[in-house]
Coordinates of C-alpha atoms in Angstrom, one line a residue:
Chain O
D1 CA -4.5 -13.5 3.4
A2 CA -3.8 -16.8 1.9
G3 CA -4.4 -15.6 -1.3
I4 CA -1.1 -13.9 -1.6
T5 CA 2.1 -15.4 -0.2
Q6 CA 5.9 -14.3 0.0
S7 CA 9.1 -16.1 0.4
P8 CA 11.2 -15.9 2.6
R9 CA 9.7 -13.9 5.4
Y10 CA 13.1 -13.2 6.6
K11 CA 16.1 -13.0 5.0
I12 CA 19.8 -11.9 5.8
T13 CA 22.5 -11.5 3.5
E14 CA 25.7 -9.6 2.6
T15 CA 26.3 -6.5 0.5
G16 CA 27.2 -7.6 -3.2
R17 CA 25.1 -10.8 -3.2
Q18 CA 21.9 -11.3 -5.4
V19 CA 19.0 -11.9 -3.4
T20 CA 15.2 -13.2 -4.9
L21 CA 12.4 -12.4 -3.1
M22 CA 9.4 -14.7 -4.2
C23 CA 5.4 -13.6 -4.6
H24 CA 2.6 -15.7 -5.5
Q25 CA -1.0 -14.7 -5.6
T26 CA -4.0 -17.1 -6.3
W27 CA -6.8 -15.0 -7.4
S28 CA -5.6 -14.6 -11.2
H29 CA -5.2 -10.8 -10.8
S30 CA -4.1 -9.2 -13.4
Y31 CA -1.9 -6.7 -11.5
M32 CA 0.9 -7.1 -9.1
F33 CA 3.3 -4.7 -7.0
W34 CA 6.3 -4.5 -5.0
Y35 CA 6.6 -1.6 -2.5
R36 CA 9.6 -1.3 0.3
Q37 CA 8.5 0.6 3.6
D38 CA 11.3 2.1 5.4
L39 CA 10.4 4.4 8.3
G40 CA 9.5 7.7 7.8
H41 CA 8.7 6.9 4.1
G42 CA 5.6 5.0 4.1
L43 CA 5.0 2.6 0.8
R44 CA 7.4 3.2 -2.0
L45 CA 6.7 1.4 -5.4
I46 CA 9.6 -0.3 -6.9
Y47 CA 8.1 -2.0 -10.1
Y48 CA 4.3 -3.1 -10.9
S49 CA 3.2 -5.4 -13.8
A50 CA -0.4 -4.9 -15.5
A51 CA -0.2 -8.6 -16.9
A52 CA 2.3 -11.1 -17.7
D53 CA 5.5 -9.7 -19.6
I54 CA 4.2 -6.5 -18.8
T55 CA 6.2 -4.4 -16.1
D56 CA 6.8 -0.8 -15.1
K57 CA 9.2 1.0 -13.0
G58 CA 7.9 2.9 -10.0
E59 CA 9.0 5.3 -7.6
V60 CA 12.3 3.5 -6.7
P61 CA 13.8 1.3 -9.4
D62 CA 17.4 1.4 -9.2
G63 CA 19.4 -1.8 -7.9
Y64 CA 16.0 -4.4 -8.8
V65 CA 15.2 -6.3 -11.2
V66 CA 11.4 -7.9 -11.9
S67 CA 10.4 -10.6 -14.3
R68 CA 6.6 -11.8 -14.9
S69 CA 6.4 -15.2 -16.7
K70 CA 3.2 -16.2 -15.1
T71 CA 0.0 -14.4 -14.1
E72 CA 0.7 -15.5 -10.7
N73 CA 4.4 -14.9 -9.9
F74 CA 5.8 -11.8 -9.5
P75 CA 9.8 -12.1 -8.3
L76 CA 12.2 -9.3 -6.9
T77 CA 15.7 -9.6 -7.6
L78 CA 18.6 -7.4 -6.1
E79 CA 21.0 -7.7 -8.5
S80 CA 23.9 -6.9 -6.0
A81 CA 22.6 -5.8 -2.4
T82 CA 23.5 -2.9 -0.8
R83 CA 23.2 -1.8 2.8
S84 CA 20.1 0.7 1.5
Q85 CA 18.3 -1.8 0.3
T86 CA 17.7 -3.3 3.9
S87 CA 13.9 -2.9 4.2
V88 CA 10.4 -4.8 4.5
Y89 CA 9.1 -5.6 1.3
F90 CA 5.5 -5.9 0.1
C91 CA 4.2 -7.7 -2.6
A92 CA 0.8 -6.6 -3.6
S93 CA -2.0 -7.8 -6.6
S94 CA -5.0 -6.2 -7.6
D95 CA -7.8 -6.7 -10.3
P96 CA -7.9 -3.3 -12.5
Y97 CA -10.7 -1.8 -10.4
N98 CA -10.5 -2.7 -6.9
E99 CA -8.3 -2.7 -4.0
Q100 CA -5.0 -4.1 -3.8
F101 CA -4.2 -7.1 -1.3
F102 CA -0.8 -6.9 0.4
G103 CA 1.3 -10.1 0.7
P104 CA 2.6 -10.7 4.3
G105 CA 6.0 -8.9 3.8
T106 CA 9.7 -10.1 3.7
R107 CA 12.1 -8.4 5.9
L108 CA 15.3 -8.1 4.6
T109 CA 18.8 -7.3 6.1
V110 CA 21.6 -6.5 4.2
L111 CA 24.9 -6.7 6.1
Chain L
G1 CA 1.5 11.8 -12.3
E2 CA -0.5 11.7 -9.2
N3 CA 0.5 13.3 -6.0
V4 CA -1.1 12.3 -2.6
E5 CA -0.4 14.3 0.2
Q6 CA -1.8 13.2 3.9
H7 CA -2.1 15.2 7.2
P8 CA -1.4 14.8 10.2
S9 CA 1.5 12.4 10.0
T10 CA 0.8 11.9 13.7
L11 CA -2.4 12.2 15.6
S12 CA -3.1 11.5 19.2
V13 CA -6.6 11.1 20.5
Q14 CA -8.2 9.9 24.1
E15 CA -10.2 6.9 23.8
G16 CA -14.2 7.5 22.8
D17 CA -12.9 10.7 21.0
S18 CA -13.0 11.1 17.3
A19 CA -10.2 11.0 14.7
V20 CA -9.8 12.9 11.2
I21 CA -7.6 12.2 8.5
K22 CA -7.3 14.1 5.3
C23 CA -5.6 13.6 2.2
T24 CA -5.7 15.7 -0.9
Y25 CA -5.1 14.6 -4.5
S26 CA -3.8 16.1 -8.0
D27 CA -5.3 14.2 -10.8
S28 CA -9.0 15.1 -11.6
A29 CA -8.8 11.6 -13.2
S30 CA -8.4 9.5 -10.2
N31 CA -11.8 7.8 -9.6
Y32 CA -11.0 5.0 -6.9
F33 CA -9.8 6.1 -3.3
P34 CA -8.8 3.4 -0.5
W35 CA -8.1 3.6 2.9
Y36 CA -5.5 1.2 4.8
K37 CA -4.4 -0.2 8.0
Q38 CA -1.3 -1.3 8.9
E39 CA -0.8 -2.3 12.4
L40 CA 2.7 -2.7 14.0
G41 CA 4.7 -5.9 12.0
K42 CA 1.4 -6.5 9.7
R43 CA 0.5 -6.2 6.3
P44 CA -1.6 -3.1 5.5
Q45 CA -5.1 -4.0 5.2
L46 CA -8.3 -2.2 3.7
I47 CA -10.7 -0.4 5.8
I48 CA -13.1 1.5 3.5
D49 CA -12.9 2.8 -0.1
I50 CA -14.9 5.2 -2.4
R51 CA -15.4 6.1 -5.6
S52 CA -15.6 9.0 -7.3
N53 CA -19.4 9.0 -7.9
V54 CA -20.4 8.6 -4.2
G55 CA -19.7 11.5 -1.7
E56 CA -19.9 9.6 1.7
K57 CA -19.6 6.0 2.8
K58 CA -20.1 4.5 6.4
D59 CA -19.2 1.2 7.6
Q60 CA -20.0 1.3 11.4
R61 CA -17.4 3.3 13.2
I62 CA -15.6 4.5 10.2
A63 CA -16.2 7.1 7.2
V64 CA -15.1 8.7 4.2
T65 CA -15.9 11.6 2.9
L66 CA -15.2 12.7 -0.9
N67 CA -15.0 16.3 -2.5
K68 CA -13.9 16.2 -6.1
T69 CA -14.2 19.7 -6.8
A70 CA -11.7 20.3 -3.8
K71 CA -9.8 17.2 -4.9
H72 CA -9.6 15.8 -1.2
F73 CA -11.5 12.7 1.0
S74 CA -11.2 12.4 4.8
L75 CA -10.9 9.3 7.1
H76 CA -13.4 9.7 9.9
I77 CA -13.3 7.4 13.2
T78 CA -15.8 8.1 15.8
E79 CA -15.8 6.5 19.3
T80 CA -12.2 5.4 18.9
Q81 CA -10.9 2.6 20.9
P82 CA -7.3 1.3 21.5
E83 CA -7.2 -1.1 18.9
D84 CA -7.7 1.8 16.3
S85 CA -4.2 2.6 17.0
A86 CA -2.3 2.2 13.7
V87 CA -0.7 3.9 10.7
Y88 CA -3.2 4.9 8.2
F89 CA -2.8 5.4 4.5
C90 CA -4.7 6.9 1.9
A91 CA -4.4 6.1 -1.6
A92 CA -5.7 7.3 -4.9
R93 CA -5.9 5.3 -8.2
E94 CA -7.5 6.1 -11.9
T95 CA -9.4 2.7 -12.7
N96 CA -9.9 3.3 -16.5
T97 CA -6.3 2.5 -17.2
G98 CA -6.0 0.2 -14.0
N99 CA -2.9 2.0 -13.4
Q100 CA -0.8 2.1 -10.0
F101 CA -1.7 3.4 -6.4
Y102 CA -0.4 6.3 -5.3
F103 CA -0.1 6.3 -1.6
G104 CA -0.2 9.2 0.6
T105 CA 2.8 9.1 3.6
G106 CA 1.0 7.6 6.2
T107 CA -0.8 9.1 9.7
S108 CA 0.3 7.2 12.9
L109 CA -3.1 7.2 15.3
T110 CA -2.4 6.6 18.9
V111 CA -5.6 6.2 20.8
I112 CA -4.8 6.8 24.8
P113 CA -7.0 4.9 26.9

């Protein structure tokens, strides 16, 4: 959906580097989420946010940092990338009562 | 917190047959249950959802049933077609507090022509 975008779509980086994945939505959804998807693990929640300046840890938050200064943006930062963070990252947004809409995903490779 | 279990993890059916995927949840406060389809290399997309005040919902070849007492819900796909081949995820959410979604581990459905 054009309403939620992620950038970059593909990223190759090296161990120890800082990486920021961007997520932008145009629906003014209050909730935003970051998931990682690895083969055999389904969708695992990293962090989510109920509103600007409110964030909460999900299932696998270690090694990640998020911020949400504006409702429409929810960047995810890997402070010091590790090989185990090689994955596909999906951002999603929703209102409080209905389904999530997922972004197109970012495929991250850490060498 | 909520725990959602999904079975089976893989499912193969002949084209034209029906497919059923089952999920159970643990938190009786969960009241919204979406199903997502994810094709290879694509993002998950909603195919159908159901709320706790409804027992069944249909949309053409797809239906979802919910048993609140037993805390389980199921996805039914009839007259399967090759384009139904994908990974399907169930999820549960408690919308009164608008909290996070809890996902099942996914079912890889293959429809054999």
